[in-house]
């Protein structure tokens, strides 16, 4: 008697993949053009556009640029669902002195490391990162 | 299994199929983690701002810290990430007059974080691991304001 219901349950199974990108990825080549002690805030804005956030640090200031990539995988099994979400950012903070000259910058470029996976799969292993980093460097992005 | 038990099982299954009650196993990976090993060699009182940024990459948030009367300020840099998995359950009910839902998400636990504090010269003062909620300054209510038409409340 349970067989028809189990069949119905099997028919309800499905999966979904989703990808969401917020902002354009940040180019490593753009960052290499910035020289602490020389580059001005105006030059940074001319190159990267309007920052996502500006923070006042006393007389200094800091600009944030970021891009986010999120990849989602969902396995629907009717009563129980399995979902995985992987989000990584390209993120740069640039710090300026009271004359708006670049003092320091810190960058994390990792939107290319996001992966579709199910929750029991291991992602973000060192070999994965090395291969994806190499591919991004090769593409010039 | 007896006929009655099978009927009851089938009825329960049918009741649950419209997603009134669903369970889920979720995993989230958010951002690159910072580990204590990453901080090795960044000595308080010695490590420079640029060295820390080079080692750890861009922080998640940057906060003004220890502002003096002359307008000089240090900085607090916060990194946060999450790699967590867990079971959740969601129950929903609705009709013409009443609707509601209840959910429990074990993944939405406290989010790990690391903060580095720098003095006015941008030299590392100290660092600490914890949860983002503990390390970030408490949320503050917006300050009341006044204009010519309406006095401050």
PDB file of C-alpha atoms in Angstrom:
ATOM      1  CA  UNK A   1       0.000   0.000   0.000  1.00  0.00           C
ATOM      2  CA  UNK A   2       2.884   2.339   0.681  1.00  0.00           C
ATOM      3  CA  UNK A   3       4.340   1.839  -2.782  1.00  0.00           C
ATOM      4  CA  UNK A   4       2.249   4.499  -4.578  1.00  0.00           C
ATOM      5  CA  UNK A   5       3.180   7.060  -1.944  1.00  0.00           C
ATOM      6  CA  UNK A   6       6.854   6.204  -2.169  1.00  0.00           C
ATOM      7  CA  UNK A   7       6.610   6.542  -5.937  1.00  0.00           C
ATOM      8  CA  UNK A   8       4.978   9.922  -5.509  1.00  0.00           C
ATOM      9  CA  UNK A   9       7.757  10.944  -3.138  1.00  0.00           C
ATOM     10  CA  UNK A  10      10.378   9.855  -5.668  1.00  0.00           C
ATOM     11  CA  UNK A  11       8.674  11.945  -8.360  1.00  0.00           C
ATOM     12  CA  UNK A  12       8.833  15.004  -6.131  1.00  0.00           C
ATOM     13  CA  UNK A  13      12.618  14.809  -5.869  1.00  0.00           C
ATOM     14  CA  UNK A  14      14.556  17.448  -7.711  1.00  0.00           C
ATOM     15  CA  UNK A  15      17.523  19.699  -7.554  1.00  0.00           C
ATOM     16  CA  UNK A  16      18.308  23.338  -8.107  1.00  0.00           C
ATOM     17  CA  UNK A  17      21.428  25.351  -8.782  1.00  0.00           C
ATOM     18  CA  UNK A  18      21.702  29.077  -8.249  1.00  0.00           C
ATOM     19  CA  UNK A  19      24.414  31.624  -8.835  1.00  0.00           C
ATOM     20  CA  UNK A  20      24.347  35.202  -7.684  1.00  0.00           C
ATOM     21  CA  UNK A  21      26.959  37.818  -8.560  1.00  0.00           C
ATOM     22  CA  UNK A  22      27.080  41.218  -6.900  1.00  0.00           C
ATOM     23  CA  UNK A  23      29.402  43.742  -8.561  1.00  0.00           C
ATOM     24  CA  UNK A  24      32.101  43.081 -11.130  1.00  0.00           C
ATOM     25  CA  UNK A  25      35.116  41.012 -10.013  1.00  0.00           C
ATOM     26  CA  UNK A  26      38.130  43.131  -9.069  1.00  0.00           C
ATOM     27  CA  UNK A  27      41.089  42.851 -11.431  1.00  0.00           C
ATOM     28  CA  UNK A  28      44.477  42.099  -9.931  1.00  0.00           C
ATOM     29  CA  UNK A  29      46.077  44.179 -12.702  1.00  0.00           C
ATOM     30  CA  UNK A  30      44.150  47.253 -11.530  1.00  0.00           C
ATOM     31  CA  UNK A  31      45.500  46.795  -8.002  1.00  0.00           C
ATOM     32  CA  UNK A  32      49.090  46.410  -9.179  1.00  0.00           C
ATOM     33  CA  UNK A  33      48.866  49.926 -10.627  1.00  0.00           C
ATOM     34  CA  UNK A  34      48.393  51.413  -7.149  1.00  0.00           C
ATOM     35  CA  UNK A  35      51.548  52.601  -5.386  1.00  0.00           C
ATOM     36  CA  UNK A  36      51.442  53.437  -1.662  1.00  0.00           C
ATOM     37  CA  UNK A  37      52.871  56.924  -1.076  1.00  0.00           C
ATOM     38  CA  UNK A  38      52.020  58.022  -4.618  1.00  0.00           C
ATOM     39  CA  UNK A  39      48.529  57.045  -5.764  1.00  0.00           C
ATOM     40  CA  UNK A  40      45.760  59.442  -4.763  1.00  0.00           C
ATOM     41  CA  UNK A  41      42.183  58.635  -3.775  1.00  0.00           C
ATOM     42  CA  UNK A  42      41.030  60.389  -6.953  1.00  0.00           C
ATOM     43  CA  UNK A  43      43.168  58.053  -9.073  1.00  0.00           C
ATOM     44  CA  UNK A  44      41.757  55.024  -7.267  1.00  0.00           C
ATOM     45  CA  UNK A  45      38.199  56.210  -7.863  1.00  0.00           C
ATOM     46  CA  UNK A  46      38.990  56.924 -11.517  1.00  0.00           C
ATOM     47  CA  UNK A  47      40.218  53.337 -11.903  1.00  0.00           C
ATOM     48  CA  UNK A  48      37.722  51.379  -9.752  1.00  0.00           C
ATOM     49  CA  UNK A  49      34.690  53.652  -9.652  1.00  0.00           C
ATOM     50  CA  UNK A  50      32.670  54.535  -6.581  1.00  0.00           C
ATOM     51  CA  UNK A  51      33.597  52.523  -3.492  1.00  0.00           C
ATOM     52  CA  UNK A  52      31.050  50.354  -1.683  1.00  0.00           C
ATOM     53  CA  UNK A  53      31.910  51.974   1.633  1.00  0.00           C
ATOM     54  CA  UNK A  54      34.052  54.812   2.964  1.00  0.00           C
ATOM     55  CA  UNK A  55      35.156  54.761   6.604  1.00  0.00           C
ATOM     56  CA  UNK A  56      36.619  57.716   8.461  1.00  0.00           C
ATOM     57  CA  UNK A  57      39.610  56.788  10.619  1.00  0.00           C
ATOM     58  CA  UNK A  58      40.334  60.034  12.420  1.00  0.00           C
ATOM     59  CA  UNK A  59      42.209  62.093   9.833  1.00  0.00           C
ATOM     60  CA  UNK A  60      42.676  59.086   7.625  1.00  0.00           C
ATOM     61  CA  UNK A  61      40.069  57.290   5.554  1.00  0.00           C
ATOM     62  CA  UNK A  62      39.531  53.830   4.100  1.00  0.00           C
ATOM     63  CA  UNK A  63      37.663  52.819   0.935  1.00  0.00           C
ATOM     64  CA  UNK A  64      36.163  49.377   0.418  1.00  0.00           C
ATOM     65  CA  UNK A  65      35.524  47.738  -2.944  1.00  0.00           C
ATOM     66  CA  UNK A  66      33.959  44.318  -3.175  1.00  0.00           C
ATOM     67  CA  UNK A  67      32.323  41.795  -5.460  1.00  0.00           C
ATOM     68  CA  UNK A  68      30.519  38.692  -4.199  1.00  0.00           C
ATOM     69  CA  UNK A  69      29.776  35.395  -5.921  1.00  0.00           C
ATOM     70  CA  UNK A  70      27.401  32.910  -4.287  1.00  0.00           C
ATOM     71  CA  UNK A  71      26.722  29.427  -5.609  1.00  0.00           C
ATOM     72  CA  UNK A  72      23.843  27.429  -4.137  1.00  0.00           C
ATOM     73  CA  UNK A  73      22.922  23.793  -4.612  1.00  0.00           C
ATOM     74  CA  UNK A  74      19.707  22.263  -3.278  1.00  0.00           C
ATOM     75  CA  UNK A  75      18.562  18.647  -3.436  1.00  0.00           C
ATOM     76  CA  UNK A  76      14.813  18.362  -2.794  1.00  0.00           C
ATOM     77  CA  UNK A  77      13.576  15.042  -1.475  1.00  0.00           C
ATOM     78  CA  UNK A  78      10.100  16.060  -0.409  1.00  0.00           C
ATOM     79  CA  UNK A  79      10.288  15.829   3.350  1.00  0.00           C
ATOM     80  CA  UNK A  80      13.997  16.445   3.684  1.00  0.00           C
ATOM     81  CA  UNK A  81      16.101  18.822   1.647  1.00  0.00           C
ATOM     82  CA  UNK A  82      19.869  19.153   1.406  1.00  0.00           C
ATOM     83  CA  UNK A  83      21.371  22.536   0.658  1.00  0.00           C
ATOM     84  CA  UNK A  84      24.820  23.966   0.249  1.00  0.00           C
ATOM     85  CA  UNK A  85      25.782  27.606  -0.130  1.00  0.00           C
ATOM     86  CA  UNK A  86      29.237  28.829  -0.996  1.00  0.00           C
ATOM     87  CA  UNK A  87      30.059  32.542  -1.042  1.00  0.00           C
ATOM     88  CA  UNK A  88      33.374  34.227  -1.615  1.00  0.00           C
ATOM     89  CA  UNK A  89      34.378  37.815  -2.248  1.00  0.00           C
ATOM     90  CA  UNK A  90      36.863  39.896  -4.107  1.00  0.00           C
ATOM     91  CA  UNK A  91      37.490  42.566  -1.511  1.00  0.00           C
ATOM     92  CA  UNK A  92      39.928  45.447  -1.297  1.00  0.00           C
ATOM     93  CA  UNK A  93      40.418  48.019   1.428  1.00  0.00           C
ATOM     94  CA  UNK A  94      42.524  51.065   0.551  1.00  0.00           C
ATOM     95  CA  UNK A  95      43.775  53.332   3.327  1.00  0.00           C
ATOM     96  CA  UNK A  96      44.517  57.018   2.703  1.00  0.00           C
ATOM     97  CA  UNK A  97      46.262  59.659   4.790  1.00  0.00           C
ATOM     98  CA  UNK A  98      44.863  63.091   5.604  1.00  0.00           C
ATOM     99  CA  UNK A  99      45.945  64.306   2.145  1.00  0.00           C
ATOM    100  CA  UNK A 100      44.137  61.438   0.400  1.00  0.00           C
ATOM    101  CA  UNK A 101      47.354  59.709  -0.611  1.00  0.00           C
ATOM    102  CA  UNK A 102      47.349  55.922  -0.500  1.00  0.00           C
ATOM    103  CA  UNK A 103      49.084  54.524   2.598  1.00  0.00           C
ATOM    104  CA  UNK A 104      48.295  50.797   2.385  1.00  0.00           C
ATOM    105  CA  UNK A 105      45.924  48.414   0.734  1.00  0.00           C
ATOM    106  CA  UNK A 106      44.851  44.865   1.471  1.00  0.00           C
ATOM    107  CA  UNK A 107      43.205  42.615  -1.110  1.00  0.00           C
ATOM    108  CA  UNK A 108      41.473  39.234  -1.061  1.00  0.00           C
ATOM    109  CA  UNK A 109      40.490  37.944  -4.479  1.00  0.00           C
ATOM    110  CA  UNK A 110      38.486  34.730  -4.195  1.00  0.00           C
ATOM    111  CA  UNK A 111      35.203  34.917  -6.135  1.00  0.00           C
ATOM    112  CA  UNK A 112      36.681  32.304  -8.501  1.00  0.00           C
ATOM    113  CA  UNK A 113      36.927  29.806  -5.621  1.00  0.00           C
ATOM    114  CA  UNK A 114      33.164  29.324  -5.174  1.00  0.00           C
ATOM    115  CA  UNK A 115      31.867  25.863  -6.026  1.00  0.00           C
ATOM    116  CA  UNK A 116      28.623  24.002  -6.516  1.00  0.00           C
ATOM    117  CA  UNK A 117      28.572  21.098  -4.067  1.00  0.00           C
ATOM    118  CA  UNK A 118      26.299  19.059  -1.845  1.00  0.00           C
ATOM    119  CA  UNK A 119      26.644  19.557   1.903  1.00  0.00           C
ATOM    120  CA  UNK A 120      28.617  16.375   2.531  1.00  0.00           C
ATOM    121  CA  UNK A 121      31.231  17.198  -0.112  1.00  0.00           C
ATOM    122  CA  UNK A 122      34.520  18.774   0.893  1.00  0.00           C
ATOM    123  CA  UNK A 123      35.299  21.962  -0.975  1.00  0.00           C
ATOM    124  CA  UNK A 124      37.986  24.589  -0.564  1.00  0.00           C
ATOM    125  CA  UNK A 125      40.827  22.156  -0.327  1.00  0.00           C
ATOM    126  CA  UNK A 126      44.316  23.460  -1.049  1.00  0.00           C
ATOM    127  CA  UNK A 127      44.503  21.683  -4.427  1.00  0.00           C
ATOM    128  CA  UNK A 128      41.154  23.187  -5.481  1.00  0.00           C
ATOM    129  CA  UNK A 129      42.354  26.652  -4.619  1.00  0.00           C
ATOM    130  CA  UNK A 130      45.690  26.232  -6.363  1.00  0.00           C
ATOM    131  CA  UNK A 131      44.032  25.097  -9.605  1.00  0.00           C
ATOM    132  CA  UNK A 132      41.443  27.865  -9.549  1.00  0.00           C
ATOM    133  CA  UNK A 133      43.990  30.542  -8.622  1.00  0.00           C
ATOM    134  CA  UNK A 134      46.190  29.439 -11.528  1.00  0.00           C
ATOM    135  CA  UNK A 135      43.259  29.533 -13.937  1.00  0.00           C
ATOM    136  CA  UNK A 136      42.332  33.055 -12.829  1.00  0.00           C
ATOM    137  CA  UNK A 137      45.920  34.277 -13.099  1.00  0.00           C
ATOM    138  CA  UNK A 138      46.138  32.783 -16.591  1.00  0.00           C
ATOM    139  CA  UNK A 139      42.951  34.517 -17.664  1.00  0.00           C
ATOM    140  CA  UNK A 140      44.353  37.849 -16.525  1.00  0.00           C
ATOM    141  CA  UNK A 141      41.410  38.486 -14.185  1.00  0.00           C
TER     142      UNK A 141
ATOM    143  CA  UNK B   1       3.403  -3.742   9.586  1.00  0.00           C
ATOM    144  CA  UNK B   2      -0.323  -3.885  10.319  1.00  0.00           C
ATOM    145  CA  UNK B   3      -2.879  -2.409   7.956  1.00  0.00           C
ATOM    146  CA  UNK B   4      -3.742   0.311  10.490  1.00  0.00           C
ATOM    147  CA  UNK B   5      -0.099   1.277  10.946  1.00  0.00           C
ATOM    148  CA  UNK B   6       0.423   1.439   7.187  1.00  0.00           C
ATOM    149  CA  UNK B   7      -2.636   3.636   6.776  1.00  0.00           C
ATOM    150  CA  UNK B   8      -1.435   5.943   9.524  1.00  0.00           C
ATOM    151  CA  UNK B   9       2.031   6.163   7.941  1.00  0.00           C
ATOM    152  CA  UNK B  10       0.532   6.965   4.573  1.00  0.00           C
ATOM    153  CA  UNK B  11      -1.698   9.635   6.083  1.00  0.00           C
ATOM    154  CA  UNK B  12       1.241  11.242   7.866  1.00  0.00           C
ATOM    155  CA  UNK B  13       3.274  11.179   4.689  1.00  0.00           C
ATOM    156  CA  UNK B  14       0.469  12.787   2.723  1.00  0.00           C
ATOM    157  CA  UNK B  15       0.032  15.456   5.384  1.00  0.00           C
ATOM    158  CA  UNK B  16       3.679  16.334   5.240  1.00  0.00           C
ATOM    159  CA  UNK B  17       4.013  16.374   1.451  1.00  0.00           C
ATOM    160  CA  UNK B  18       2.561  19.877   0.927  1.00  0.00           C
ATOM    161  CA  UNK B  19       5.646  21.063   2.807  1.00  0.00           C
ATOM    162  CA  UNK B  20       3.794  21.704   6.061  1.00  0.00           C
ATOM    163  CA  UNK B  21       6.767  20.192   7.834  1.00  0.00           C
ATOM    164  CA  UNK B  22      10.143  19.906   6.159  1.00  0.00           C
ATOM    165  CA  UNK B  23      13.564  19.105   7.432  1.00  0.00           C
ATOM    166  CA  UNK B  24      16.779  20.269   5.865  1.00  0.00           C
ATOM    167  CA  UNK B  25      20.451  19.655   6.180  1.00  0.00           C
ATOM    168  CA  UNK B  26      22.304  22.834   5.264  1.00  0.00           C
ATOM    169  CA  UNK B  27      25.928  23.756   4.905  1.00  0.00           C
ATOM    170  CA  UNK B  28      27.351  27.216   4.354  1.00  0.00           C
ATOM    171  CA  UNK B  29      30.824  28.295   3.406  1.00  0.00           C
ATOM    172  CA  UNK B  30      31.254  32.042   3.728  1.00  0.00           C
ATOM    173  CA  UNK B  31      34.506  33.867   3.062  1.00  0.00           C
ATOM    174  CA  UNK B  32      38.077  32.882   3.659  1.00  0.00           C
ATOM    175  CA  UNK B  33      38.859  31.846   7.253  1.00  0.00           C
ATOM    176  CA  UNK B  34      41.696  33.314   9.329  1.00  0.00           C
ATOM    177  CA  UNK B  35      43.569  30.792  11.469  1.00  0.00           C
ATOM    178  CA  UNK B  36      45.819  31.397  14.437  1.00  0.00           C
ATOM    179  CA  UNK B  37      48.706  30.082  12.360  1.00  0.00           C
ATOM    180  CA  UNK B  38      48.138  32.980   9.938  1.00  0.00           C
ATOM    181  CA  UNK B  39      48.948  35.372  12.774  1.00  0.00           C
ATOM    182  CA  UNK B  40      52.246  33.715  13.637  1.00  0.00           C
ATOM    183  CA  UNK B  41      55.005  36.263  13.286  1.00  0.00           C
ATOM    184  CA  UNK B  42      52.680  39.254  13.674  1.00  0.00           C
ATOM    185  CA  UNK B  43      53.930  40.437  17.043  1.00  0.00           C
ATOM    186  CA  UNK B  44      51.962  43.059  19.003  1.00  0.00           C
ATOM    187  CA  UNK B  45      53.978  46.254  19.370  1.00  0.00           C
ATOM    188  CA  UNK B  46      56.045  45.394  16.310  1.00  0.00           C
ATOM    189  CA  UNK B  47      53.961  44.254  13.329  1.00  0.00           C
ATOM    190  CA  UNK B  48      53.096  47.014  10.886  1.00  0.00           C
ATOM    191  CA  UNK B  49      49.700  47.615   9.326  1.00  0.00           C
ATOM    192  CA  UNK B  50      50.899  46.816   5.810  1.00  0.00           C
ATOM    193  CA  UNK B  51      52.477  43.529   6.901  1.00  0.00           C
ATOM    194  CA  UNK B  52      49.217  42.413   8.524  1.00  0.00           C
ATOM    195  CA  UNK B  53      47.193  43.300   5.405  1.00  0.00           C
ATOM    196  CA  UNK B  54      49.645  41.436   3.216  1.00  0.00           C
ATOM    197  CA  UNK B  55      49.457  38.356   5.434  1.00  0.00           C
ATOM    198  CA  UNK B  56      45.691  38.273   6.023  1.00  0.00           C
ATOM    199  CA  UNK B  57      44.241  39.997   2.973  1.00  0.00           C
ATOM    200  CA  UNK B  58      41.377  42.473   3.082  1.00  0.00           C
ATOM    201  CA  UNK B  59      39.312  42.539   6.266  1.00  0.00           C
ATOM    202  CA  UNK B  60      35.543  42.252   6.283  1.00  0.00           C
ATOM    203  CA  UNK B  61      35.107  45.516   8.191  1.00  0.00           C
ATOM    204  CA  UNK B  62      37.284  48.450   9.224  1.00  0.00           C
ATOM    205  CA  UNK B  63      36.402  50.442  12.317  1.00  0.00           C
ATOM    206  CA  UNK B  64      37.664  53.664  13.824  1.00  0.00           C
ATOM    207  CA  UNK B  65      39.349  52.983  17.147  1.00  0.00           C
ATOM    208  CA  UNK B  66      40.780  55.050  20.005  1.00  0.00           C
ATOM    209  CA  UNK B  67      40.196  58.536  18.565  1.00  0.00           C
ATOM    210  CA  UNK B  68      41.937  61.279  20.521  1.00  0.00           C
ATOM    211  CA  UNK B  69      41.066  64.964  20.847  1.00  0.00           C
ATOM    212  CA  UNK B  70      43.420  65.909  18.019  1.00  0.00           C
ATOM    213  CA  UNK B  71      41.535  63.681  15.601  1.00  0.00           C
ATOM    214  CA  UNK B  72      44.151  60.956  15.477  1.00  0.00           C
ATOM    215  CA  UNK B  73      42.756  57.459  15.339  1.00  0.00           C
ATOM    216  CA  UNK B  74      43.812  53.873  15.405  1.00  0.00           C
ATOM    217  CA  UNK B  75      41.965  51.197  13.492  1.00  0.00           C
ATOM    218  CA  UNK B  76      40.308  47.876  14.219  1.00  0.00           C
ATOM    219  CA  UNK B  77      40.189  45.347  11.390  1.00  0.00           C
ATOM    220  CA  UNK B  78      37.686  42.507  11.542  1.00  0.00           C
ATOM    221  CA  UNK B  79      37.682  39.293   9.552  1.00  0.00           C
ATOM    222  CA  UNK B  80      34.722  36.952   9.743  1.00  0.00           C
ATOM    223  CA  UNK B  81      33.843  33.693   8.020  1.00  0.00           C
ATOM    224  CA  UNK B  82      31.699  30.617   8.425  1.00  0.00           C
ATOM    225  CA  UNK B  83      31.964  26.971   7.510  1.00  0.00           C
ATOM    226  CA  UNK B  84      29.134  25.230   9.301  1.00  0.00           C
ATOM    227  CA  UNK B  85      26.556  22.547   8.732  1.00  0.00           C
ATOM    228  CA  UNK B  86      23.535  21.323  10.607  1.00  0.00           C
ATOM    229  CA  UNK B  87      19.954  20.215  10.562  1.00  0.00           C
ATOM    230  CA  UNK B  88      17.027  22.549  10.450  1.00  0.00           C
ATOM    231  CA  UNK B  89      13.289  22.041  10.572  1.00  0.00           C
ATOM    232  CA  UNK B  90      10.496  24.221   9.333  1.00  0.00           C
ATOM    233  CA  UNK B  91       6.790  23.930  10.100  1.00  0.00           C
ATOM    234  CA  UNK B  92       4.157  26.049   8.403  1.00  0.00           C
ATOM    235  CA  UNK B  93       0.428  26.367   8.813  1.00  0.00           C
ATOM    236  CA  UNK B  94      -2.074  28.584   7.127  1.00  0.00           C
ATOM    237  CA  UNK B  95      -5.776  29.078   6.430  1.00  0.00           C
ATOM    238  CA  UNK B  96      -7.986  32.062   5.683  1.00  0.00           C
ATOM    239  CA  UNK B  97      -7.762  33.470   9.166  1.00  0.00           C
ATOM    240  CA  UNK B  98      -4.489  32.332  10.585  1.00  0.00           C
ATOM    241  CA  UNK B  99      -1.037  31.618   9.287  1.00  0.00           C
ATOM    242  CA  UNK B 100       2.259  30.993  10.900  1.00  0.00           C
ATOM    243  CA  UNK B 101       5.566  29.284  10.620  1.00  0.00           C
ATOM    244  CA  UNK B 102       8.203  27.997  12.928  1.00  0.00           C
ATOM    245  CA  UNK B 103      11.758  27.213  12.021  1.00  0.00           C
ATOM    246  CA  UNK B 104      14.908  26.110  13.681  1.00  0.00           C
ATOM    247  CA  UNK B 105      18.225  26.504  11.919  1.00  0.00           C
ATOM    248  CA  UNK B 106      21.207  24.901  13.592  1.00  0.00           C
ATOM    249  CA  UNK B 107      23.557  26.410  10.997  1.00  0.00           C
ATOM    250  CA  UNK B 108      22.767  29.965  12.041  1.00  0.00           C
ATOM    251  CA  UNK B 109      25.090  29.637  14.974  1.00  0.00           C
ATOM    252  CA  UNK B 110      27.540  32.251  16.111  1.00  0.00           C
ATOM    253  CA  UNK B 111      29.932  33.374  13.426  1.00  0.00           C
ATOM    254  CA  UNK B 112      33.659  33.137  14.116  1.00  0.00           C
ATOM    255  CA  UNK B 113      35.740  36.261  13.718  1.00  0.00           C
ATOM    256  CA  UNK B 114      39.138  37.756  14.393  1.00  0.00           C
ATOM    257  CA  UNK B 115      39.950  41.389  15.177  1.00  0.00           C
ATOM    258  CA  UNK B 116      43.293  43.164  15.042  1.00  0.00           C
ATOM    259  CA  UNK B 117      43.628  46.507  16.825  1.00  0.00           C
ATOM    260  CA  UNK B 118      46.176  49.098  15.685  1.00  0.00           C
ATOM    261  CA  UNK B 119      47.336  52.225  17.519  1.00  0.00           C
ATOM    262  CA  UNK B 120      47.629  55.748  16.102  1.00  0.00           C
ATOM    263  CA  UNK B 121      50.915  54.860  14.404  1.00  0.00           C
ATOM    264  CA  UNK B 122      49.172  51.846  12.822  1.00  0.00           C
ATOM    265  CA  UNK B 123      51.303  49.383  14.748  1.00  0.00           C
ATOM    266  CA  UNK B 124      49.558  46.195  15.894  1.00  0.00           C
ATOM    267  CA  UNK B 125      48.419  46.466  19.527  1.00  0.00           C
ATOM    268  CA  UNK B 126      46.659  43.124  20.000  1.00  0.00           C
ATOM    269  CA  UNK B 127      44.467  40.573  18.302  1.00  0.00           C
ATOM    270  CA  UNK B 128      41.672  38.324  19.438  1.00  0.00           C
ATOM    271  CA  UNK B 129      39.567  35.464  18.109  1.00  0.00           C
ATOM    272  CA  UNK B 130      35.918  35.181  19.089  1.00  0.00           C
ATOM    273  CA  UNK B 131      32.493  35.593  17.535  1.00  0.00           C
ATOM    274  CA  UNK B 132      31.574  38.582  15.412  1.00  0.00           C
ATOM    275  CA  UNK B 133      28.796  39.531  17.834  1.00  0.00           C
ATOM    276  CA  UNK B 134      31.222  39.674  20.745  1.00  0.00           C
ATOM    277  CA  UNK B 135      34.011  41.475  18.943  1.00  0.00           C
ATOM    278  CA  UNK B 136      32.044  44.160  17.131  1.00  0.00           C
ATOM    279  CA  UNK B 137      30.921  47.277  18.995  1.00  0.00           C
ATOM    280  CA  UNK B 138      27.357  47.062  20.266  1.00  0.00           C
ATOM    281  CA  UNK B 139      24.671  48.388  17.940  1.00  0.00           C
ATOM    282  CA  UNK B 140      23.649  51.902  18.957  1.00  0.00           C
ATOM    283  CA  UNK B 141      20.294  53.568  18.560  1.00  0.00           C
ATOM    284  CA  UNK B 142      20.332  56.515  16.133  1.00  0.00           C
ATOM    285  CA  UNK B 143      20.957  59.732  18.027  1.00  0.00           C
ATOM    286  CA  UNK B 144      17.913  62.003  18.357  1.00  0.00           C
ATOM    287  CA  UNK B 145      18.089  65.106  16.216  1.00  0.00           C
ATOM    288  CA  UNK B 146      16.487  68.479  16.348  1.00  0.00           C
ATOM    289  CA  UNK B 147      15.581  71.029  13.721  1.00  0.00           C
ATOM    290  CA  UNK B 148      14.011  74.421  13.877  1.00  0.00           C
ATOM    291  CA  UNK B 149      10.475  73.063  13.535  1.00  0.00           C
ATOM    292  CA  UNK B 150      10.584  70.283  16.084  1.00  0.00           C
ATOM    293  CA  UNK B 151      12.504  70.083  19.344  1.00  0.00           C
ATOM    294  CA  UNK B 152      14.525  66.994  20.222  1.00  0.00           C
ATOM    295  CA  UNK B 153      12.558  64.137  21.820  1.00  0.00           C
TER     296      UNK B 153
END
